[in-house]
Short mmCIF file of C-alpha atoms in Angstrom, two decimals:
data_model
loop_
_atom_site.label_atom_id
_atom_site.label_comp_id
_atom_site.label_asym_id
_atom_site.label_seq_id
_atom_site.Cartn_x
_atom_site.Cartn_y
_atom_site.Cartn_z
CA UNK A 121 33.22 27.37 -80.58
CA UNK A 122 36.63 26.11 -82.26
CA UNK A 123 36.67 23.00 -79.57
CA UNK A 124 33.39 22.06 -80.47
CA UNK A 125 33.69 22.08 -84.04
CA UNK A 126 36.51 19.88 -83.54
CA UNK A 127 34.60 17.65 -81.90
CA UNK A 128 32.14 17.80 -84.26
CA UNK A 129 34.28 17.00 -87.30
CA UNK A 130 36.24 14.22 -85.00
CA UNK A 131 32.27 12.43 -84.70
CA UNK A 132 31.42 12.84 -88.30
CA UNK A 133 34.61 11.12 -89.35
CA UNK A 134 34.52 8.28 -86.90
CA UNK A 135 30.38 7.95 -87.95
CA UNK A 136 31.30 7.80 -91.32
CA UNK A 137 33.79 5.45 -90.99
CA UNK A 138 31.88 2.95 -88.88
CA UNK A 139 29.04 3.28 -91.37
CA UNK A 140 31.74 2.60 -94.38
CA UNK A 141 32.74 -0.60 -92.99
CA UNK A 142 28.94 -1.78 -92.26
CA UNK A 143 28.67 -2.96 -96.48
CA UNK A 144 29.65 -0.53 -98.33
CA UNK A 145 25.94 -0.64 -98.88
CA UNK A 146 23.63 2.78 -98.37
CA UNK A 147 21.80 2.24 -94.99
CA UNK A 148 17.90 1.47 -95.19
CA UNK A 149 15.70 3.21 -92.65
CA UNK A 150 14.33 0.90 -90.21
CA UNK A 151 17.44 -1.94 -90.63
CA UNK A 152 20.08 -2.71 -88.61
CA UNK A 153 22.61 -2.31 -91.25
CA UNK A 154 25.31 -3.68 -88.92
CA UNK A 155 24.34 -6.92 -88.27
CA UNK A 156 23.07 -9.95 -90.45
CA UNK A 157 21.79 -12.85 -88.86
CA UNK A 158 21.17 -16.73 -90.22
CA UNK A 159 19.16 -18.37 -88.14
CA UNK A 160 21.21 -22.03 -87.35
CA UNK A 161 18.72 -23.55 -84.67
CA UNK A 162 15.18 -22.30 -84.32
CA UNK A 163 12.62 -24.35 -81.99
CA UNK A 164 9.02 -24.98 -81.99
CA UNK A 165 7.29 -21.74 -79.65
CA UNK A 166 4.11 -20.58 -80.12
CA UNK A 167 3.07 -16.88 -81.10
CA UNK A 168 4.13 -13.84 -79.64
CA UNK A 169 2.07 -12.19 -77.21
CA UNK A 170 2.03 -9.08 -75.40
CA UNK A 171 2.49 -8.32 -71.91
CA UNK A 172 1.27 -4.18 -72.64
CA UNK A 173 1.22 -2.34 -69.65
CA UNK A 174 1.50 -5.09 -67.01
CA UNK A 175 4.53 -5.66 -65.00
CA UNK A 176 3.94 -9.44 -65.69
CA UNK A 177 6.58 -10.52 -67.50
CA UNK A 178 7.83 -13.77 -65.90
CA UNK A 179 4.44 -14.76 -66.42
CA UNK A 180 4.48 -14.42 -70.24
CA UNK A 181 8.25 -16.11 -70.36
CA UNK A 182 7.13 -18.94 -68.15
CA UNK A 183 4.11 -19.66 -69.98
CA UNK A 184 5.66 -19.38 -73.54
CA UNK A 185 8.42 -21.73 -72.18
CA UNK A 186 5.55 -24.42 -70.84
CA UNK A 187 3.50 -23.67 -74.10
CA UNK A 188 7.03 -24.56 -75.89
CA UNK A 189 7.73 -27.94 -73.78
CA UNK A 190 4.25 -28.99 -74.35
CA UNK A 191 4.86 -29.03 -78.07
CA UNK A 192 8.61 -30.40 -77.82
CA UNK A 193 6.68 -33.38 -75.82
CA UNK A 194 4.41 -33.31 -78.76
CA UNK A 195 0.68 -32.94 -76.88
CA UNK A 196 0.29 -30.15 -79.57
CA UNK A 197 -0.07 -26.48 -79.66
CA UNK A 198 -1.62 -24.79 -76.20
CA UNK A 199 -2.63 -20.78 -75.98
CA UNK A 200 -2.40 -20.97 -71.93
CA UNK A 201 -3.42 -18.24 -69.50
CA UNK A 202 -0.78 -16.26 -68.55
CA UNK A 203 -3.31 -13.95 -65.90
CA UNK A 204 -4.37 -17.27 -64.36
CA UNK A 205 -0.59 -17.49 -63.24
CA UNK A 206 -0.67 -13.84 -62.01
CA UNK A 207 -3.93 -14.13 -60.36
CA UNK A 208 -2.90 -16.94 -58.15
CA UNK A 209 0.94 -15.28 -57.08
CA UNK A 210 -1.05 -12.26 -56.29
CA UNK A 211 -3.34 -14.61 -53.50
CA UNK A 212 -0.03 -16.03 -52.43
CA UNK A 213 1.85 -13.18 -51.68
CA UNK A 214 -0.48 -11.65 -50.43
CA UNK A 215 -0.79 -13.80 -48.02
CA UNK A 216 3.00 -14.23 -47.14
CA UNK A 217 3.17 -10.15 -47.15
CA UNK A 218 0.58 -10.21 -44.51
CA UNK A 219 2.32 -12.97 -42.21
CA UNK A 220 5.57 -10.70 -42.73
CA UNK A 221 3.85 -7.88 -41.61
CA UNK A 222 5.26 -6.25 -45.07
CA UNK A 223 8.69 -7.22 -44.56
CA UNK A 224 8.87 -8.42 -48.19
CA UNK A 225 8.02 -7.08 -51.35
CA UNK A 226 4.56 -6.78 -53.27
CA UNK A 227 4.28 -5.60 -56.51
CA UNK A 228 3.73 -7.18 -59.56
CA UNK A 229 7.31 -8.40 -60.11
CA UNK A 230 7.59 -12.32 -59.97
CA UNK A 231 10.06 -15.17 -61.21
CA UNK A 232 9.79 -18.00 -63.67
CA UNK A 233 9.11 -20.41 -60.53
CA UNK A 234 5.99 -18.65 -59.50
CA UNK A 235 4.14 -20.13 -62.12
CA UNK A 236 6.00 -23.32 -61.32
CA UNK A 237 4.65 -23.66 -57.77
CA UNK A 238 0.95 -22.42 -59.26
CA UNK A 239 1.21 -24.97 -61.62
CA UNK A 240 2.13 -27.88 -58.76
CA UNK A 241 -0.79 -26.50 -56.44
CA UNK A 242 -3.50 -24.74 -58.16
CA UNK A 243 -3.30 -26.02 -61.56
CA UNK A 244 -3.40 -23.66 -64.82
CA UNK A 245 -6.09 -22.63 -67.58
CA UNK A 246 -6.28 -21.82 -71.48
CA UNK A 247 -6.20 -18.45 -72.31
CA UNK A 248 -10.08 -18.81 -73.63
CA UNK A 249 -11.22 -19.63 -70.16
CA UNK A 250 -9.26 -16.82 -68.17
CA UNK A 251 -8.19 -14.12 -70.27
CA UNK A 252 -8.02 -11.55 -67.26
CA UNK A 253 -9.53 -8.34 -69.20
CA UNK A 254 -12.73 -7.55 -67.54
CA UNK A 255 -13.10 -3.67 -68.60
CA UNK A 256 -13.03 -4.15 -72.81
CA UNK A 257 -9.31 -3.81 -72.80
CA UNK A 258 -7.46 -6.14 -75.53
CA UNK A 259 -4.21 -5.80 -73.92
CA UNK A 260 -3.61 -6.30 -69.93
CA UNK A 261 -3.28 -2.49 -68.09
CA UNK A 262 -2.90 -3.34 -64.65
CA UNK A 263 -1.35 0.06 -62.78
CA UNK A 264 -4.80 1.01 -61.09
CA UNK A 265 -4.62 -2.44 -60.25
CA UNK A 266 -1.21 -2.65 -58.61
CA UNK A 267 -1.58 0.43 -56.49
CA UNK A 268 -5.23 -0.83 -55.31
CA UNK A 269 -3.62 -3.70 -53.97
CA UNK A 270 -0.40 -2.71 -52.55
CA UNK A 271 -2.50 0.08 -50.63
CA UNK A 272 -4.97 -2.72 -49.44
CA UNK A 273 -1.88 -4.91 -48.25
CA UNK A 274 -0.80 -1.73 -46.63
CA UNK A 275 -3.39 -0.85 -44.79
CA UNK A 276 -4.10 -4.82 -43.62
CA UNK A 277 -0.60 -4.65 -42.36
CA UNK A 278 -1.27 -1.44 -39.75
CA UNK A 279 -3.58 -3.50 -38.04
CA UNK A 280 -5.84 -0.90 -37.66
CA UNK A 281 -8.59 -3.21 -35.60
CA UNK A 282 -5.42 -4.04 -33.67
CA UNK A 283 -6.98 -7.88 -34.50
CA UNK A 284 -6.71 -8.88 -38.12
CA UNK A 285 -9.83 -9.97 -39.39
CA UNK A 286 -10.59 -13.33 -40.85
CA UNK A 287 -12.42 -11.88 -43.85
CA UNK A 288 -9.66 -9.94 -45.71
CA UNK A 289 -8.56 -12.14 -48.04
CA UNK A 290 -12.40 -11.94 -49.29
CA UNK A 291 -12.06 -8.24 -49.94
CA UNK A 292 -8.21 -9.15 -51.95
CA UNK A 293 -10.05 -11.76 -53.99
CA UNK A 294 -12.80 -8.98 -54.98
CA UNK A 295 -10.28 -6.87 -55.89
CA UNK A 296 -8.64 -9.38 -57.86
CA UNK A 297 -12.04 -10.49 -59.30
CA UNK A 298 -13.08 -6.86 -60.44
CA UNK A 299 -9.66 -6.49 -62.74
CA UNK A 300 -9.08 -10.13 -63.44
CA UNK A 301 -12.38 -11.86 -63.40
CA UNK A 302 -13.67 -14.26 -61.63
CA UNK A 303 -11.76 -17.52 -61.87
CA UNK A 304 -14.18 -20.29 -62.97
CA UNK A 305 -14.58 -23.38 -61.04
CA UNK A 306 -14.96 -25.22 -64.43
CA UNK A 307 -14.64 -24.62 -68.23
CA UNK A 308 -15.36 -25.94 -71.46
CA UNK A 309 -11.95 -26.81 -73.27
CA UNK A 310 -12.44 -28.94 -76.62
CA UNK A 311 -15.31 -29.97 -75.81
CA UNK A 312 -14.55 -31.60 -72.36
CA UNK A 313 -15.02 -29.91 -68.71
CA UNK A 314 -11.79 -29.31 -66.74
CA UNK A 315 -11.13 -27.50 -63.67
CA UNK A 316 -7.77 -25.93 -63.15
CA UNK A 317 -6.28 -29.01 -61.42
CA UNK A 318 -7.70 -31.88 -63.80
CA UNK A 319 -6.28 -29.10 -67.00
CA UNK A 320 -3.18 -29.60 -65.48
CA UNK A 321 -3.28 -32.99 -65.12
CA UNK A 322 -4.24 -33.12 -68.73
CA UNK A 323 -1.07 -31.51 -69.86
CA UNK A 324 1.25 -33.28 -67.65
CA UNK A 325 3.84 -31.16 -67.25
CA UNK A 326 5.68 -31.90 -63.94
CA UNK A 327 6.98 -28.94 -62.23
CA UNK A 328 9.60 -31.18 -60.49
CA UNK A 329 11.34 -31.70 -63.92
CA UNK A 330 12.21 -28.33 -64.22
CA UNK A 331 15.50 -26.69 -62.50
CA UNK A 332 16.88 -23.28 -62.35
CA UNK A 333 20.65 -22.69 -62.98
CA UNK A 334 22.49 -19.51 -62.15
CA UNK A 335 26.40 -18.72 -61.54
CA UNK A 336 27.24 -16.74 -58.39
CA UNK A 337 30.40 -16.22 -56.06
CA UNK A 338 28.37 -15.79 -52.99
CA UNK A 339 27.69 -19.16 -52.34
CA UNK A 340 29.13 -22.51 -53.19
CA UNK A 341 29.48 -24.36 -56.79
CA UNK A 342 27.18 -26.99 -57.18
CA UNK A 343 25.24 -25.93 -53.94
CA UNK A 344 21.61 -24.28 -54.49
CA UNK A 345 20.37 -21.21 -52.68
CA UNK A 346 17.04 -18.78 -52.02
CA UNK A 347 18.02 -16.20 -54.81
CA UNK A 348 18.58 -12.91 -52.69
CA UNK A 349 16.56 -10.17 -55.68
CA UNK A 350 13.60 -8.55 -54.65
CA UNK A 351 10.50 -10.45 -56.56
CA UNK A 352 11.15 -13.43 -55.13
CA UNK A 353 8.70 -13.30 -52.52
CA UNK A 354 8.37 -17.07 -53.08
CA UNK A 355 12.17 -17.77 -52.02
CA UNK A 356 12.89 -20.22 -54.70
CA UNK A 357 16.37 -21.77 -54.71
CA UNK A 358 18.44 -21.86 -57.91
CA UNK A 359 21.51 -24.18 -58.26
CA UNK A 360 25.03 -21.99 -58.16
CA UNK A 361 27.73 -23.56 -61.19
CA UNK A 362 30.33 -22.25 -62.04
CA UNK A 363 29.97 -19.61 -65.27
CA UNK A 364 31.68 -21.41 -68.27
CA UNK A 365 28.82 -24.66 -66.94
CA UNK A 366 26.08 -22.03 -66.91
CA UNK A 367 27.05 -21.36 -70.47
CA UNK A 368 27.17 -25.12 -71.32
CA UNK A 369 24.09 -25.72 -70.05
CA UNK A 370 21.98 -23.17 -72.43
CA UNK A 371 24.39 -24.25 -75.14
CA UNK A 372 23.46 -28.24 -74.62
CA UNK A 373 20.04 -27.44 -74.18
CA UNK A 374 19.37 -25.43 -77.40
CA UNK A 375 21.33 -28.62 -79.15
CA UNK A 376 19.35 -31.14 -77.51
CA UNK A 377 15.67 -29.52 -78.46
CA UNK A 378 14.82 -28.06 -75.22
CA UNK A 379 13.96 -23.91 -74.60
CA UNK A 380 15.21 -22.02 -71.83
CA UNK A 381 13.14 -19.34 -69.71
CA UNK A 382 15.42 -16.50 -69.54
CA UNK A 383 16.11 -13.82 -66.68
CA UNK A 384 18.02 -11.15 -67.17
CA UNK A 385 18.93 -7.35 -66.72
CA UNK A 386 17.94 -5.54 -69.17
CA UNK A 387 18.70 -2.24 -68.33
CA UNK A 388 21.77 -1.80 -69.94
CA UNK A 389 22.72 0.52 -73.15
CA UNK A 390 23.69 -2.14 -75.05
CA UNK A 391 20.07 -3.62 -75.04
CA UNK A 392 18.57 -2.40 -78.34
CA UNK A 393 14.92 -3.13 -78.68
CA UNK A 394 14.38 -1.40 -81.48
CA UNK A 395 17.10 -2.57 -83.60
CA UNK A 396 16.72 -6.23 -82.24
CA UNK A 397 19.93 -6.47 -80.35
CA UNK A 398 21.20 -6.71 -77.36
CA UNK A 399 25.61 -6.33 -76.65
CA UNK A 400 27.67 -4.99 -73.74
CA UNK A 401 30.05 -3.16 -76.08
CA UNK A 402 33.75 -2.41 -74.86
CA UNK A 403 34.08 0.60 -72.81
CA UNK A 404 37.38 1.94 -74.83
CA UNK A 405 37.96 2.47 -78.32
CA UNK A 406 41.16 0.42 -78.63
CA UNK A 407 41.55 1.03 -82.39
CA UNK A 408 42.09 4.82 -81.84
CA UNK A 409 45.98 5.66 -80.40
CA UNK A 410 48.16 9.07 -80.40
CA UNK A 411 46.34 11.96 -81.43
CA UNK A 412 42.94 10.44 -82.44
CA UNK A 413 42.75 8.84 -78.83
CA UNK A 414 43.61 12.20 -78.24
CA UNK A 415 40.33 13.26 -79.87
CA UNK A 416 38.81 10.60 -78.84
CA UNK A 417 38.93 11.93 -75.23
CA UNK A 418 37.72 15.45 -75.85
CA UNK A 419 34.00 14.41 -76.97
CA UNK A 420 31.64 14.82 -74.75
CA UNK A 421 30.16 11.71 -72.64
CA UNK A 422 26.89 12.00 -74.78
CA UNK A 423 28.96 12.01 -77.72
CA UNK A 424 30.81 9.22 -76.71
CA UNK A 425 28.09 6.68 -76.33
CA UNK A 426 26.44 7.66 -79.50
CA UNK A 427 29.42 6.44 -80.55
CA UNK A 428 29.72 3.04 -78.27
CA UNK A 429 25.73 1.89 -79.08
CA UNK A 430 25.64 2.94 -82.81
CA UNK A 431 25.00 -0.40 -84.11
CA UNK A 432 25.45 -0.07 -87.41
CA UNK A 433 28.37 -1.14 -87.26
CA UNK A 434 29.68 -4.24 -85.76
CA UNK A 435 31.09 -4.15 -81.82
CA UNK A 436 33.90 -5.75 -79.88
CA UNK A 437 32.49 -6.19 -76.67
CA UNK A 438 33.72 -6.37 -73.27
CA UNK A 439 35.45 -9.12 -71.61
CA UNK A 440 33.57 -10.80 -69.16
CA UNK A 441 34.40 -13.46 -66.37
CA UNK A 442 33.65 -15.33 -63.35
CA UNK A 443 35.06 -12.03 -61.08
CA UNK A 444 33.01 -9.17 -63.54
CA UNK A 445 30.16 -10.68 -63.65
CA UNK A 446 29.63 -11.09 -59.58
CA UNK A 447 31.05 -7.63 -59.19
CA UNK A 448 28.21 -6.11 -61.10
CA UNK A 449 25.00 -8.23 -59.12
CA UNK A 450 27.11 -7.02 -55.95
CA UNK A 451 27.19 -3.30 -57.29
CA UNK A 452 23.63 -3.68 -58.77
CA UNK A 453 24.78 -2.74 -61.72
CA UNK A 454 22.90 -6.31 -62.81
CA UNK A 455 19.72 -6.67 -61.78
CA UNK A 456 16.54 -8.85 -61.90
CA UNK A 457 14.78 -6.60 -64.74
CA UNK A 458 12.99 -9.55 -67.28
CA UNK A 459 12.04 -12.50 -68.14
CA UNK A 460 12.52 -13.89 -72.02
CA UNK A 461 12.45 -17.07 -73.67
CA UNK A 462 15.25 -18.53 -75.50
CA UNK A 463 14.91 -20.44 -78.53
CA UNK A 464 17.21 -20.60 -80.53
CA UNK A 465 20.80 -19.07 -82.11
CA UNK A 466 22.04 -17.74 -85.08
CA UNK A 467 24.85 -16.39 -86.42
CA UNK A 468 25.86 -12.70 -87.58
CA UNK A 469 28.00 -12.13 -90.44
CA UNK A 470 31.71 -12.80 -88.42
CA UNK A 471 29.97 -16.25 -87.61
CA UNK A 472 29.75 -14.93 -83.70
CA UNK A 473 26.95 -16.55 -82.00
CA UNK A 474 23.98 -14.58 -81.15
CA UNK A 475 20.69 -16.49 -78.90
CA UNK A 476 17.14 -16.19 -80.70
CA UNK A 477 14.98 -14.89 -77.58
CA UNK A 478 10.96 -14.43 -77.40
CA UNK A 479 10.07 -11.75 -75.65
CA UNK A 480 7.07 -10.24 -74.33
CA UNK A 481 6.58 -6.53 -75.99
CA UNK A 482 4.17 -7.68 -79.11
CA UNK A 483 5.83 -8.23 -82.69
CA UNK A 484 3.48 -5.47 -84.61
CA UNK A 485 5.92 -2.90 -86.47
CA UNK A 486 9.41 -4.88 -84.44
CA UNK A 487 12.32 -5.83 -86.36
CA UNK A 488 12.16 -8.87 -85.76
CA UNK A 489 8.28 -9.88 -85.38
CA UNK A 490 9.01 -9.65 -81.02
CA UNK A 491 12.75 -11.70 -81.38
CA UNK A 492 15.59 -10.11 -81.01
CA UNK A 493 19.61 -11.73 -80.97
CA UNK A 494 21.50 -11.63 -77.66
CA UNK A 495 25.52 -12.03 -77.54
CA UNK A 496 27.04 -14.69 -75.59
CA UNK A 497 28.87 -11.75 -73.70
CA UNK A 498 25.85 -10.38 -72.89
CA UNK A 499 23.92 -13.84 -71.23
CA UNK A 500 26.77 -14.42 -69.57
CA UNK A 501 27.20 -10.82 -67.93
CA UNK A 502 23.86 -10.18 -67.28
CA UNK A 503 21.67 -13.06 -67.05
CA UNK A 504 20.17 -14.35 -63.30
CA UNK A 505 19.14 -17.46 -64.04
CA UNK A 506 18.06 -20.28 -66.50
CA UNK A 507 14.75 -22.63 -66.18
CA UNK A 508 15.42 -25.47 -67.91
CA UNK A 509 14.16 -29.16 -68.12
CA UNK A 510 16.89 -30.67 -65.78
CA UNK A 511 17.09 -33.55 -68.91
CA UNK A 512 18.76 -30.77 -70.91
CA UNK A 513 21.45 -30.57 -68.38
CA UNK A 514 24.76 -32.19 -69.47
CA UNK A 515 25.18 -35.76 -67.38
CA UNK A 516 28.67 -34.15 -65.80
CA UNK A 517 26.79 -30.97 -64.70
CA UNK A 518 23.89 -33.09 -63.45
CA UNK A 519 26.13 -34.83 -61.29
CA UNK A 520 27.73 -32.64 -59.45
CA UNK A 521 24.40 -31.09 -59.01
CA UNK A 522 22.93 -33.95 -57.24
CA UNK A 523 19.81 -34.23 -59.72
#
């Protein structure tokens, strides 16, 4: 009882002295109190949107990110289907599931380049002519869907005809057509009549101009390679810099007017939806020595961490390098979790840089309207990879890159 009201005691201090050095201010409910941010570069993207209870996110990044270049190229502002993107991966790994006899995975997980590659052979639609609800729903709910179509998959798979039929991809598409909709061979789009291909067409957006960068240890600098994560059932290379270019390259493209699509782990602590953050704090309190590192040591672990990802005041974070950062994709303690969009930076109150990043969870009752800030420590410890317009790539990079 006596140990724990130590402890007790030694947390209420240490609260009320990271609170103290916030503003001196009393703390408003709701605010991040601990960090301030001014917006220094903001580019053009189009509304946030909501991905609900779909596991569709690289959709939603990619498409904001095209939606973004289209208006950067200035062809104006474009509200494009996001479910005519999923629709199509789903036909396509289907298939490739089936001719790997399940030896790869099918779910709805997916990378930025998936929409890529739909984009380059089956065109794309506005949101008007393929929204994807089909049941009244405003918001995409697609678990009864999932499980309906990995079980189909499945059972295609076991062969149970011991002679796969030349009819099943009928019965995927009427799956796909019951929770999805039919996709229309043409639509109306201000008042002219497009099919997928001649929409695309329309937009001009050339898949070829866009390049994913990534910085890994298991394979060569300024060589590219079939990302080994799970949802890329497409095996799309990325090109392999080292980390400091990585960095340089989101940094040049933000300065240069260009977005990045953004994958990442997000699984970490550190990521603070709520509060609009997102920081791989230190894992030691170095400010504490003697007897309060003494205290420090006999909280609990749960104590601890309240302590490490209380954000209201501001965090020195890890250090993070070339050797960390590999480690933790090796150890999966960095994984392929989500796709974002980047958009921008701004600054917090120490000047430290902080990236302005789109995501996909709505903006009702958020912080930040659906933004939050990311830490430069954080991209570069946990991201995957960039897409970027390969023009947004410095001329050195480029080089050695081949492009």
């Amino acid at each position: 009882m006596r140990q724990y009201a130590c402890r007790t005691l030694f947390l209420a201090v240490l609260l009320s002295v990271s609170v103290s050095l916030v503003f001196g201010q009393k703390k408003k409910k709701g605010k991040n109190q601990g960090y301030v941010f001014t917006i220094q570069k903001e580019l053009p993207a189009t509304s946030v949107k909501d991905q609900h209870r779909s596991g569709t996110c690289w959709s939603f990044a990619t498409t904001s990110f095209l939606e973004a270049e289209l208006l950067r190229l200035g062809k104006g502002e474009y509200d494009l289907s996001e479910m005519y993107f999923v629709r199509k991966a789903y036909e396509k790994k289907a298939e490739k599931f089936v001719r790997m006899h399940g030896q790869l995975t099918f779910g709805s997980g997916g990378l930025a380049m998936d929409v890529l590659h739909t984009l380059r052979n089956d065109g794309a639609m506005p949101e008007s002519a393929y929204s994807g609800l089909t049941m009244g729903d405003s918001l995409a709910v697609h678990g009864e869907m999932d499980a309906v179509l990995k079980g189909y998959v499945d059972q295609l798979i076991r062969n149970p005809n011991r002679k796969l039929s030349p009819v099943w991809e009928q019965g995927l598409n009427g799956i796909l057509d019951a929770y999805l909709g039919e996709v229309p061979a043409s639509f109306e789009y201000n008042a002219r009549t497009y099919d997928a291909a001649g929409f695309a067409d329309e937009l001009g957006l050339d898949p070829d101009d866009y390049v994913a960068i990534g910085s890994f240890t298991h394979h060569p600098f300024y060589s590219s390679f079939a990302l080994e994560i799970p949802d890329n059932w497409l095996w799309s290379s990325i090109y392999n810099v080292p980390l400091e270019e990585m960095m340089a390259v989101l940094d040049a493209a933000l300065e240069g007017g260009y977005t990045v699509c953004w994958d990442a782990d997000v699984g970490e602590k550190g990521y603070d939806w709520k509060n609009g953050l997102a920081l791989l704090p230190a894992t030691e309190i170095e400010a504490l020595s003697g007897l309060e590192r003494a205290r420090w040591d006999e909280l609990s672990e749960r104590e601890q961490k309240a302590l490490f990802y209380d954000f209201s005041v501001r965090k020195k974070e890890r250090e993070i390098d070339q050797e960390s950062r590999q480690m933790a994709f090796d150890n999966y303690q960095t994984t392929d979790d989500h796709l974002m969009h980047i958009t921008g930076w701004a600054t917090d109150q120490d000047g430290k840089k902080f990236y302005r990043v789109k995501n996909s969870w709505g903006s009702a009752n958020h912080i930040y309207k659906g933004y939050h800030y990311v830490s430069g420590t954080y991209i570069k410890g946990k991201t995957i990879f960039f897409l970027v317009h390969k023009d947004a790539v410095p001329e050195t990079i480029a080089h050695k890159l081949r492009f």
